[in-house]
Coordinates of C-alpha atoms in Angstrom, one line a residue:
X1275 CA -26.3 6.9 -37.4
X1276 CA -25.2 5.5 -34.0
X1277 CA -25.3 7.8 -31.0
X1278 CA -21.5 8.0 -30.6
X1279 CA -21.2 9.2 -34.2
X1280 CA -23.9 11.8 -33.6
X1281 CA -22.0 13.1 -30.6
X1282 CA -18.7 13.2 -32.5
X1283 CA -20.3 15.1 -35.4
X1284 CA -21.9 17.5 -33.0
X1285 CA -18.5 18.1 -31.2
X1286 CA -16.8 18.7 -34.5
X1287 CA -19.5 21.1 -35.6
X1288 CA -19.3 23.0 -32.3
X1289 CA -15.5 23.3 -32.6
X1290 CA -15.9 24.6 -36.2
X1291 CA -18.4 27.2 -35.1
X1292 CA -16.2 28.3 -32.2
X1293 CA -13.2 28.6 -34.6
X1294 CA -15.3 30.5 -37.1
X1295 CA -16.4 33.0 -34.4
X1296 CA -12.9 33.2 -32.9
X1297 CA -11.3 36.7 -32.8
X1298 CA -7.7 37.7 -33.0
X1299 CA -8.2 40.2 -30.2
X1300 CA -10.7 40.8 -27.4
X1301 CA -11.4 43.6 -24.9
X1302 CA -10.8 42.8 -21.3
X1303 CA -11.5 44.7 -18.1
X1304 CA -10.5 44.6 -14.5
X1305 CA -12.0 46.6 -11.6
X1306 CA -10.0 47.6 -8.5
X1307 CA -12.7 47.8 -5.8
X1308 CA -12.6 49.6 -2.5
X1309 CA -14.5 46.9 -0.6
X1310 CA -17.2 47.9 1.9
X1311 CA -16.3 45.9 5.0
X1312 CA -18.5 44.4 7.7
X1313 CA -19.1 46.8 10.6
X1314 CA -18.9 44.0 13.2
X1315 CA -16.6 41.1 13.8
X1316 CA -19.5 39.1 15.2
X1317 CA -21.7 36.6 13.4
X1318 CA -24.6 38.2 11.5
X1319 CA -27.8 36.8 10.1
X1320 CA -28.0 35.6 6.5
X1321 CA -30.1 38.6 5.6
X1322 CA -27.6 41.1 7.1
X1323 CA -24.8 39.3 5.3
X1324 CA -26.6 39.6 2.0
X1325 CA -27.3 43.3 2.7
X1326 CA -23.5 43.9 2.9
X1327 CA -22.8 41.8 -0.2
X1328 CA -25.5 43.7 -2.1
X1329 CA -23.8 47.0 -1.3
X1330 CA -20.5 45.7 -2.8
X1331 CA -22.3 44.2 -5.7
X1332 CA -24.1 47.5 -6.4
X1333 CA -20.6 49.0 -6.9
X1334 CA -19.4 46.0 -9.0
X1335 CA -22.5 46.1 -11.1
X1336 CA -21.9 49.8 -12.1
X1337 CA -18.3 48.8 -13.1
X1338 CA -19.6 45.8 -15.1
X1339 CA -22.1 48.0 -17.0
X1340 CA -19.5 50.6 -17.8
X1341 CA -17.1 47.9 -19.0
X1342 CA -19.7 46.4 -21.2
X1343 CA -20.5 49.8 -22.6
X1344 CA -16.9 50.1 -23.5
X1345 CA -17.1 46.8 -25.4
X1346 CA -15.4 44.5 -22.9
X1347 CA -16.0 40.8 -23.4
X1348 CA -14.9 39.9 -19.8
X1349 CA -14.3 41.6 -16.5
X1350 CA -12.4 40.4 -13.4
X1351 CA -13.4 41.6 -9.9
X1352 CA -11.2 41.2 -6.8
X1353 CA -10.7 38.6 -4.2
X1354 CA -12.8 39.4 -1.1
X1355 CA -14.5 41.9 -3.3
X1356 CA -18.1 41.0 -2.2
X1357 CA -17.7 40.6 1.6
X1358 CA -14.2 41.6 2.7
X1359 CA -11.9 39.8 5.0
X1360 CA -12.8 40.6 8.6
X1361 CA -13.9 37.1 9.7
X1362 CA -13.4 34.0 11.7
X1363 CA -14.5 30.5 10.5
X1364 CA -17.9 30.9 12.2
X1365 CA -18.6 34.5 11.3
X1366 CA -18.0 34.0 7.6
X1367 CA -20.5 31.2 7.3
X1368 CA -23.6 33.4 6.6
X1369 CA -21.8 34.8 3.6
X1370 CA -21.2 31.4 1.9
X1371 CA -23.3 29.6 -0.7
X1372 CA -23.2 26.1 -2.2
X1373 CA -21.5 26.5 -5.5
X1374 CA -22.1 23.5 -7.8
X1375 CA -19.7 22.0 -10.3
X1376 CA -20.2 23.9 -13.6
X1377 CA -20.9 20.6 -15.4
X1378 CA -24.5 20.9 -14.1
X1379 CA -25.1 23.4 -16.9
X1380 CA -26.8 26.1 -14.7
X1381 CA -27.8 29.7 -15.3
X1382 CA -28.7 31.0 -11.8
X1383 CA -30.3 34.1 -13.3
X1384 CA -33.1 32.1 -14.9
X1385 CA -33.2 29.2 -12.4
X1386 CA -32.1 30.7 -9.0
X1387 CA -33.3 28.0 -6.6
X1388 CA -32.2 24.9 -8.4
X1389 CA -29.4 24.3 -5.8
X1390 CA -31.0 26.0 -2.9
X1391 CA -30.6 29.6 -1.8
X1392 CA -28.0 31.3 -3.9
X1393 CA -28.8 35.1 -4.2
X1394 CA -25.2 36.1 -4.8
X1395 CA -24.7 33.7 -7.7
X1396 CA -28.1 34.7 -9.1
X1397 CA -27.2 38.4 -9.1
X1398 CA -23.7 37.8 -10.6
X1399 CA -25.3 35.6 -13.3
X1400 CA -27.8 38.3 -14.1
X1401 CA -25.1 40.9 -14.3
X1402 CA -23.3 38.8 -16.9
X1403 CA -26.5 37.9 -18.8
X1404 CA -28.0 41.4 -18.8
X1405 CA -24.7 43.0 -20.0
X1406 CA -23.6 40.2 -22.4
X1407 CA -20.2 40.0 -20.7
X1408 CA -18.2 37.3 -18.9
X1409 CA -18.1 38.1 -15.1
X1410 CA -15.4 36.8 -12.8
X1411 CA -16.0 37.1 -9.0
X1412 CA -14.7 35.8 -5.7
X1413 CA -17.1 34.3 -3.2
X1414 CA -17.2 31.6 -0.6
X1415 CA -18.3 28.0 -1.2
X1416 CA -19.6 25.6 1.5
X1417 CA -19.8 21.8 1.2
X1418 CA -21.3 19.6 4.0
X1419 CA -19.4 16.5 5.2
X1420 CA -19.8 13.9 7.9
X1421 CA -17.9 11.3 10.0
X1422 CA -17.5 9.1 6.9
X1423 CA -14.8 11.6 5.8
X1424 CA -11.9 11.4 8.3
X1425 CA -10.8 14.9 7.4
X1426 CA -14.3 16.5 7.8
X1427 CA -14.0 19.6 10.1
X1428 CA -15.7 19.5 13.4
X1429 CA -18.5 21.8 12.3
X1430 CA -19.5 19.4 9.6
X1431 CA -18.6 21.4 6.5
X1432 CA -15.8 22.5 4.2
X1433 CA -15.4 26.2 3.4
X1434 CA -13.5 27.3 0.4
X1435 CA -12.2 30.6 -1.0
X1436 CA -13.8 30.4 -4.4
X1437 CA -13.6 32.1 -7.8
X1438 CA -16.6 31.8 -10.2
X1439 CA -17.0 32.7 -13.8
X1440 CA -20.3 33.3 -15.6
X1441 CA -20.4 33.6 -19.4
X1442 CA -22.3 36.2 -21.4
X1443 CA -25.5 34.2 -21.1
X1444 CA -25.1 34.0 -17.3
X1445 CA -24.1 30.3 -17.2
X1446 CA -21.7 29.2 -14.6
X1447 CA -18.7 28.0 -16.6
X1448 CA -15.9 27.8 -14.0
X1449 CA -15.4 27.3 -10.3
X1450 CA -12.0 27.3 -8.6
X1451 CA -11.2 26.6 -5.0
X1452 CA -8.1 28.5 -3.8
X1453 CA -5.3 26.0 -3.1
X1454 CA -2.6 28.1 -1.5
X1455 CA -4.2 30.0 1.4
X1456 CA -2.4 33.0 2.8
X1457 CA -1.7 33.1 6.5
X1458 CA -4.9 33.7 8.5
X1459 CA -7.1 32.5 5.6
X1460 CA -6.5 28.9 6.8
X1461 CA -8.4 29.8 10.0
X1462 CA -11.7 30.2 8.2
X1463 CA -11.2 28.4 4.9
X1464 CA -10.2 24.9 4.1
X1465 CA -7.4 23.7 1.8
X1466 CA -8.8 21.6 -1.1
X1467 CA -7.6 18.0 -1.0
X1468 CA -6.1 18.3 -4.4
X1469 CA -5.1 21.2 -6.6
X1470 CA -7.5 22.3 -9.3
X1471 CA -6.4 23.3 -12.8
X1472 CA -9.4 25.1 -14.1
X1473 CA -9.7 26.1 -17.7
X1474 CA -12.5 27.0 -20.1
X1475 CA -12.7 27.9 -23.8
X1476 CA -14.2 31.0 -25.2
X1477 CA -14.4 32.5 -28.8
X1478 CA -11.5 34.7 -27.6
X1479 CA -9.1 32.2 -26.3
X1480 CA -8.4 29.6 -23.6
X1481 CA -8.6 30.8 -20.0
X1482 CA -7.4 29.7 -16.7
X1483 CA -8.0 31.0 -13.2
X1484 CA -6.4 31.1 -9.8
X1485 CA -6.3 33.4 -6.8
X1486 CA -3.7 35.7 -5.2
X1487 CA -1.1 33.7 -3.2
X1488 CA -1.4 30.8 -5.8
X1489 CA 0.8 32.8 -8.2
X1490 CA 3.9 32.0 -6.2
X1491 CA 3.6 28.2 -6.5
X1492 CA 3.7 25.5 -9.2
X1493 CA 0.2 24.3 -8.6
X1494 CA -2.0 25.7 -10.1
X1495 CA -0.1 28.7 -11.6
X1496 CA 2.7 27.0 -13.6
X1497 CA 0.5 24.1 -14.5
X1498 CA -2.1 26.4 -16.2
X1499 CA 0.4 28.6 -18.0
X1500 CA 3.2 26.2 -18.9
X1501 CA 1.6 22.8 -19.2
X1502 CA -2.1 23.5 -20.1
X1503 CA -1.0 26.4 -22.3
X1504 CA -3.8 28.9 -21.4
X1505 CA -3.8 32.1 -23.4
X1506 CA -5.1 34.3 -20.5
X1507 CA -5.1 33.9 -16.7
X1508 CA -7.8 35.5 -14.6
X1509 CA -6.5 36.7 -11.2
X1510 CA -8.7 38.0 -8.4
X1511 CA -6.4 39.1 -5.6
X1512 CA -6.2 41.0 -2.3
X1513 CA -2.6 41.8 -2.6
X1514 CA -0.7 43.8 0.0
X1515 CA 2.2 45.5 -1.6
X1516 CA 5.7 44.6 -0.3
X1517 CA 8.7 46.5 -1.7
X1518 CA 11.2 46.1 -3.2
X1519 CA 10.1 43.0 -5.2
X1520 CA 6.5 42.1 -4.5
X1521 CA 4.4 45.1 -5.3
X1522 CA 1.3 44.0 -7.2
X1523 CA 1.8 45.7 -10.6
X1524 CA 5.6 44.9 -10.5
X1525 CA 5.3 41.2 -9.9
X1526 CA 2.1 40.5 -11.8
X1527 CA 3.5 42.2 -14.9
X1528 CA 6.8 40.3 -14.5
X1529 CA 4.9 37.0 -14.1
X1530 CA 2.9 37.6 -17.3
X1531 CA 6.2 38.3 -19.2
X1532 CA 8.0 35.3 -17.6
X1533 CA 5.2 32.9 -18.4
X1534 CA 4.2 34.4 -21.8
X1535 CA 0.5 34.8 -21.1
X1536 CA -2.1 37.6 -20.7
X1537 CA -2.7 38.2 -17.0
X1538 CA -5.9 40.0 -15.8
X1539 CA -5.2 41.1 -12.3
X1540 CA -8.0 42.7 -10.2
X1541 CA -6.9 43.9 -6.7
X1542 CA -8.9 45.2 -3.8
X1543 CA -8.2 48.8 -2.9
X1544 CA -7.5 49.6 0.7
X1545 CA -4.8 52.1 1.5
X1546 CA -4.6 51.2 5.2
X1547 CA -3.7 47.6 4.2
X1548 CA -1.4 48.7 1.4
X1549 CA -3.7 47.1 -1.1
X1550 CA -3.6 48.7 -4.6
X1551 CA -2.3 47.7 -8.0
X1552 CA -4.4 46.1 -10.8
X1553 CA -3.7 45.7 -14.5
X1554 CA -4.1 44.1 -17.9
X1555 CA -0.7 42.5 -18.5
X1556 CA 0.7 40.7 -21.6
X1557 CA 3.8 38.8 -22.6
X1558 CA 5.3 42.1 -23.7
X1559 CA 4.5 44.1 -20.5
X1560 CA 1.5 46.1 -19.2
X1561 CA -1.2 47.1 -21.6
X1562 CA -2.6 49.3 -18.8
X1563 CA -2.3 49.3 -15.0
X1564 CA -3.2 51.3 -11.9
X1565 CA -1.3 51.8 -8.7
X1566 CA -2.5 54.6 -6.3
X1567 CA -1.8 54.5 -2.5
X1568 CA -3.3 57.9 -1.9
X1569 CA -6.9 57.8 -3.1
X1570 CA -9.7 55.7 -1.4
X1571 CA -11.5 55.1 -4.7
X1572 CA -11.4 52.1 -7.0
X1573 CA -10.7 52.1 -10.8
X1574 CA -11.9 50.4 -13.9
X1575 CA -9.3 49.4 -16.5
X1576 CA -10.2 48.4 -20.1
X1577 CA -7.8 47.3 -22.9
X1578 CA -7.7 45.3 -26.1
X1579 CA -5.5 42.2 -25.9
X1580 CA -4.3 39.5 -28.2
X1581 CA -6.7 36.5 -27.9
X1582 CA -4.0 34.0 -28.6
X1583 CA -0.7 35.6 -27.8
X1584 CA 1.4 32.5 -28.5
X1585 CA 0.2 32.6 -32.2
X1586 CA 1.3 36.2 -32.6
X1587 CA 4.3 36.7 -34.9
X1588 CA 5.9 38.9 -32.3
X1589 CA 5.5 36.5 -29.4
X1590 CA 8.7 36.7 -27.3
X1591 CA 11.3 34.0 -28.1
X1592 CA 12.2 31.3 -25.5
X1593 CA 14.9 32.4 -23.0
X1594 CA 17.7 30.4 -21.5
X1595 CA 18.0 32.4 -18.3
X1596 CA 21.5 31.2 -17.4
X1597 CA 23.1 31.2 -20.8
X1598 CA 24.9 34.5 -20.8
X1599 CA 25.8 34.5 -17.1
X1600 CA 27.4 31.1 -17.2
X1601 CA 29.4 32.0 -20.3
X1602 CA 31.4 34.9 -18.7
X1603 CA 33.9 35.1 -15.9
X1604 CA 32.9 36.8 -12.7
X1605 CA 33.7 40.5 -12.7
X1606 CA 36.5 41.0 -10.1
X1607 CA 38.0 44.2 -8.6
X1608 CA 36.9 46.2 -5.6
X1609 CA 33.5 44.6 -5.4
X1610 CA 33.4 44.1 -1.6
X1611 CA 30.2 42.4 -0.4
X1612 CA 28.2 42.7 2.8
X1613 CA 25.0 41.1 4.1
X1614 CA 21.7 42.9 4.1
X1615 CA 18.1 42.0 4.9
X1616 CA 15.1 42.2 2.6
X1617 CA 12.5 41.5 5.3
X1618 CA 13.7 38.1 6.6
X1619 CA 15.8 37.2 3.6
X1620 CA 19.6 37.8 3.9
X1621 CA 21.0 39.0 0.6
X1622 CA 24.6 39.4 -0.4
X1623 CA 25.1 43.0 -1.6
X1624 CA 27.8 45.0 -3.3
X1625 CA 27.7 48.8 -3.5
X1626 CA 27.9 50.5 -6.9
X1627 CA 30.5 53.2 -5.9
X1628 CA 31.0 54.6 -9.4
X1629 CA 28.8 56.0 -12.1
X1630 CA 29.6 53.1 -14.4
X1631 CA 31.1 49.7 -14.1
X1632 CA 30.8 45.9 -14.0
X1633 CA 29.8 43.9 -10.9
X1634 CA 29.4 40.3 -9.8
X1635 CA 27.8 39.2 -6.6
X1636 CA 27.4 35.5 -5.7
X1637 CA 25.4 33.6 -3.0
X1638 CA 25.4 29.8 -3.0
X1639 CA 24.7 28.6 -6.5
X1640 CA 23.6 32.0 -7.9
X1641 CA 26.0 34.6 -9.4
X1642 CA 24.5 37.9 -10.6
X1643 CA 26.3 40.0 -13.2
X1644 CA 25.6 43.7 -13.8
X1645 CA 26.9 46.2 -16.3
X1646 CA 25.6 49.7 -15.8
X1647 CA 26.0 53.4 -16.6
X1648 CA 24.3 56.1 -14.4
X1649 CA 23.4 59.4 -16.0
X1650 CA 22.9 61.6 -13.0
X1651 CA 23.9 59.9 -9.8
X1652 CA 22.6 61.8 -6.8
X1653 CA 25.2 62.0 -4.0
X1654 CA 22.5 61.3 -1.5
X1655 CA 21.6 57.9 -3.1
X1656 CA 23.2 54.5 -2.9
X1657 CA 22.6 51.6 -5.2
X1658 CA 23.7 48.0 -4.7
X1659 CA 23.8 44.7 -6.7
X1660 CA 22.3 41.9 -4.7
X1661 CA 21.9 38.1 -4.8
X1662 CA 19.7 35.7 -2.8
X1663 CA 19.5 32.0 -3.2
X1664 CA 17.4 30.3 -0.5
X1665 CA 14.1 29.6 1.2
X1666 CA 11.7 32.4 1.8
X1667 CA 8.8 32.4 4.2
X1668 CA 8.2 31.8 7.9
X1669 CA 5.7 29.0 7.9
X1670 CA 5.3 28.1 4.2
X1671 CA 8.8 27.9 2.8
X1672 CA 9.5 28.2 -0.9
X1673 CA 12.8 28.7 -2.8
X1674 CA 13.8 32.0 -4.5
X1675 CA 16.8 32.9 -6.6
X1676 CA 17.0 36.7 -7.0
X1677 CA 19.4 39.0 -8.8
X1678 CA 18.6 42.7 -8.2
X1679 CA 19.9 46.2 -8.7
X1680 CA 18.2 48.3 -6.1
X1681 CA 18.3 51.7 -4.4
X1682 CA 19.0 51.8 -0.7
X1683 CA 16.7 53.7 1.7
X1684 CA 19.6 56.2 2.4
X1685 CA 23.4 56.3 2.4
X1686 CA 23.6 54.0 5.4
X1687 CA 24.3 50.6 3.9
X1688 CA 22.3 48.9 6.7
X1689 CA 19.2 50.3 5.0
X1690 CA 19.7 48.5 1.7
X1691 CA 16.7 46.2 1.1
X1692 CA 14.3 48.3 3.1
X1693 CA 11.2 49.7 1.3
X1694 CA 11.8 52.7 -0.9
X1695 CA 9.2 54.5 -3.1
X1696 CA 11.2 57.4 -4.6
X1697 CA 14.5 58.0 -6.3
X1698 CA 16.4 60.7 -8.3
X1699 CA 19.0 58.7 -10.2
X1700 CA 18.5 57.7 -13.8
X1701 CA 20.6 55.2 -15.7
X1702 CA 21.9 55.5 -19.3
X1703 CA 22.1 51.7 -19.4
X1704 CA 21.9 48.5 -17.4
X1705 CA 22.3 44.8 -18.2
X1706 CA 21.5 42.2 -15.5
X1707 CA 21.9 38.4 -15.7
X1708 CA 22.3 35.5 -13.4
X1709 CA 23.3 31.8 -13.2
X1710 CA 19.8 30.7 -12.5
X1711 CA 19.0 27.0 -11.8
X1712 CA 15.4 27.4 -13.0
X1713 CA 13.5 28.2 -16.2
X1714 CA 11.0 30.2 -14.2
X1715 CA 12.4 33.7 -14.0
X1716 CA 10.3 36.9 -13.9
X1717 CA 11.9 40.3 -15.1
X1718 CA 11.0 43.4 -13.2
X1719 CA 11.9 47.1 -13.6
X1720 CA 10.4 49.6 -11.2
X1721 CA 10.6 53.4 -11.4
X1722 CA 10.3 56.0 -8.7
X1723 CA 6.7 56.3 -7.4
X1724 CA 6.2 52.5 -7.9
X1725 CA 5.7 52.9 -11.6
X1726 CA 6.4 50.3 -14.3
X1727 CA 8.6 50.9 -17.4
X1728 CA 6.7 49.5 -20.4
X1729 CA 8.7 49.3 -23.6
X1730 CA 11.9 50.6 -21.9
X1731 CA 13.7 47.3 -21.4
X1732 CA 14.0 43.9 -23.0
X1733 CA 14.9 40.3 -22.2
X1734 CA 17.4 38.7 -24.6
X1735 CA 17.3 35.0 -25.4
X1736 CA 20.5 34.5 -23.4
X1737 CA 18.9 35.7 -20.2
X1738 CA 20.1 39.3 -20.0
X1739 CA 17.6 41.9 -18.8
X1740 CA 18.7 45.2 -20.3
X1741 CA 17.6 48.7 -20.9
X1742 CA 16.8 49.9 -24.5
X1743 CA 17.6 53.6 -24.4
X1744 CA 18.3 54.3 -20.7
X1745 CA 15.6 55.0 -18.1
X1746 CA 13.1 57.8 -18.6
X1747 CA 12.5 58.1 -14.9
X1748 CA 14.6 57.6 -11.7
X1749 CA 15.2 53.9 -10.9
X1750 CA 14.1 51.9 -7.9
X1751 CA 14.9 48.4 -8.9
X1752 CA 15.9 46.1 -11.7
X1753 CA 15.2 42.5 -10.7
X1754 CA 15.3 38.9 -12.1
X1755 CA 13.1 37.0 -9.7
X1756 CA 13.5 33.2 -10.0
X1757 CA 11.4 30.4 -8.5
X1758 CA 12.9 27.0 -7.9
X1759 CA 9.7 25.0 -7.3
X1760 CA 11.4 21.7 -6.9
X1761 CA 13.3 23.0 -3.9
X1762 CA 10.2 24.1 -2.0
X1763 CA 9.7 22.4 1.4
X1764 CA 6.5 20.4 1.9
X1765 CA 3.5 22.6 2.9
X1766 CA 3.3 22.1 6.7
X1767 CA -0.4 22.6 7.1
X1768 CA -1.5 20.8 3.9
X1769 CA 0.8 17.9 4.6
X1770 CA -0.7 17.6 8.1
X1771 CA -4.3 17.7 6.9
X1772 CA -3.8 15.5 3.8
X1773 CA -0.8 13.2 4.4
X1774 CA -1.3 11.4 1.0
X1775 CA -0.3 14.6 -0.8
X1776 CA 3.3 14.0 0.3
X1777 CA 3.5 11.2 -2.1
X1778 CA 2.2 13.2 -5.1
X1779 CA 4.8 13.8 -7.8
X1780 CA 5.5 17.3 -9.1
X1781 CA 3.7 17.9 -12.3

């Protein structure tokens, strides 16, 4: 038999074994970690850096062992979960390791010095191997460069915010360099020259991975979920909650439903920085989640999920997000509108003055339609229907289309759009739709206390987001959050660093 035939037979056999071992479900875990931060902003020695990272890994290891004891096949830990975020480009350097391409077939636990000093990768690998569980972690990668590379930084190295995945034998099976850096991150990490779409196969489905701010952009998030058809996305994050639309559990649950994938989100926990909110989310909503801005402690979450949700007989049908909204006439009447700010974004709002009614609000190409019935409207609370169609962001500008029913901070209409965490008014029903110019729309319902509403609403195939049997708790927001990726402006920093990317076509 010729070598090529041998390899082909081996590949077919391996695939057959993988399929035979495949499971319909798997047990997943995420850990929200209260990160131990550096005590100094100054540069430290490699030994002192490792000492801090070991303190955090001591906590993570206990969570990993507990998850494994509960039968988990995989656990996700947070972005910045091993060394924190109090750094400059120079001071973070002692915390970085050279992380090789997974194609090298490396188990750091059994061969720790193969690629130089790598104590963090060694320990993570051993955690996975010793507990027979996939471990997902966020660390820093360093890659040397020189004058032959015209984009080589002046200090002679690239530094990347990096996710790593070790399988249950401790082998490095995935490495992802964060492509969309958030604000100050760009001061100590580099942008990869090209986006990475990282996937890997397991007996319990096809996985993809990206980090935090990446979720708001086409590359790599939409590419993984929509084009490469992963079953589950791994999501280390350090997410600062921003009401009314971008709290962690709210948006991450909505993204999982909108994209039709499992989404394993592990957030850091820091109440001073408004960081909390982790969960195991599915195409049908949250399996379990955690949001607590009061405690200083982390939390382990474990749940059983469908390994291949797209093959499930109850997988949500495709949605035409503008079908219903474009088929009806705008609701007219006394629906006076006024402008209101949600952070820097100027919405068009209309007050819901009655306990029940129909409303339409338009801005540019987007018209939002609402039918509603309140059950116990509080006289001290005001709700509005809002529309936004435009660019969001101060430096990095990307295009949103948003239809929202939201509670104002108080009865002063100028407070509509400001953060609100509590409410008293419940609704007997609501139905929200919009004339969206995108197929990427994410449905959100948020209750008082920043809590989700699993099983209490549904998305119809014609694009209506509606309640099933009213709201069991007072309502903060009902939102359809659309992303028009093709209308985003070029990334100013990445375009400056890598001009050739301007010519790349959208995937």
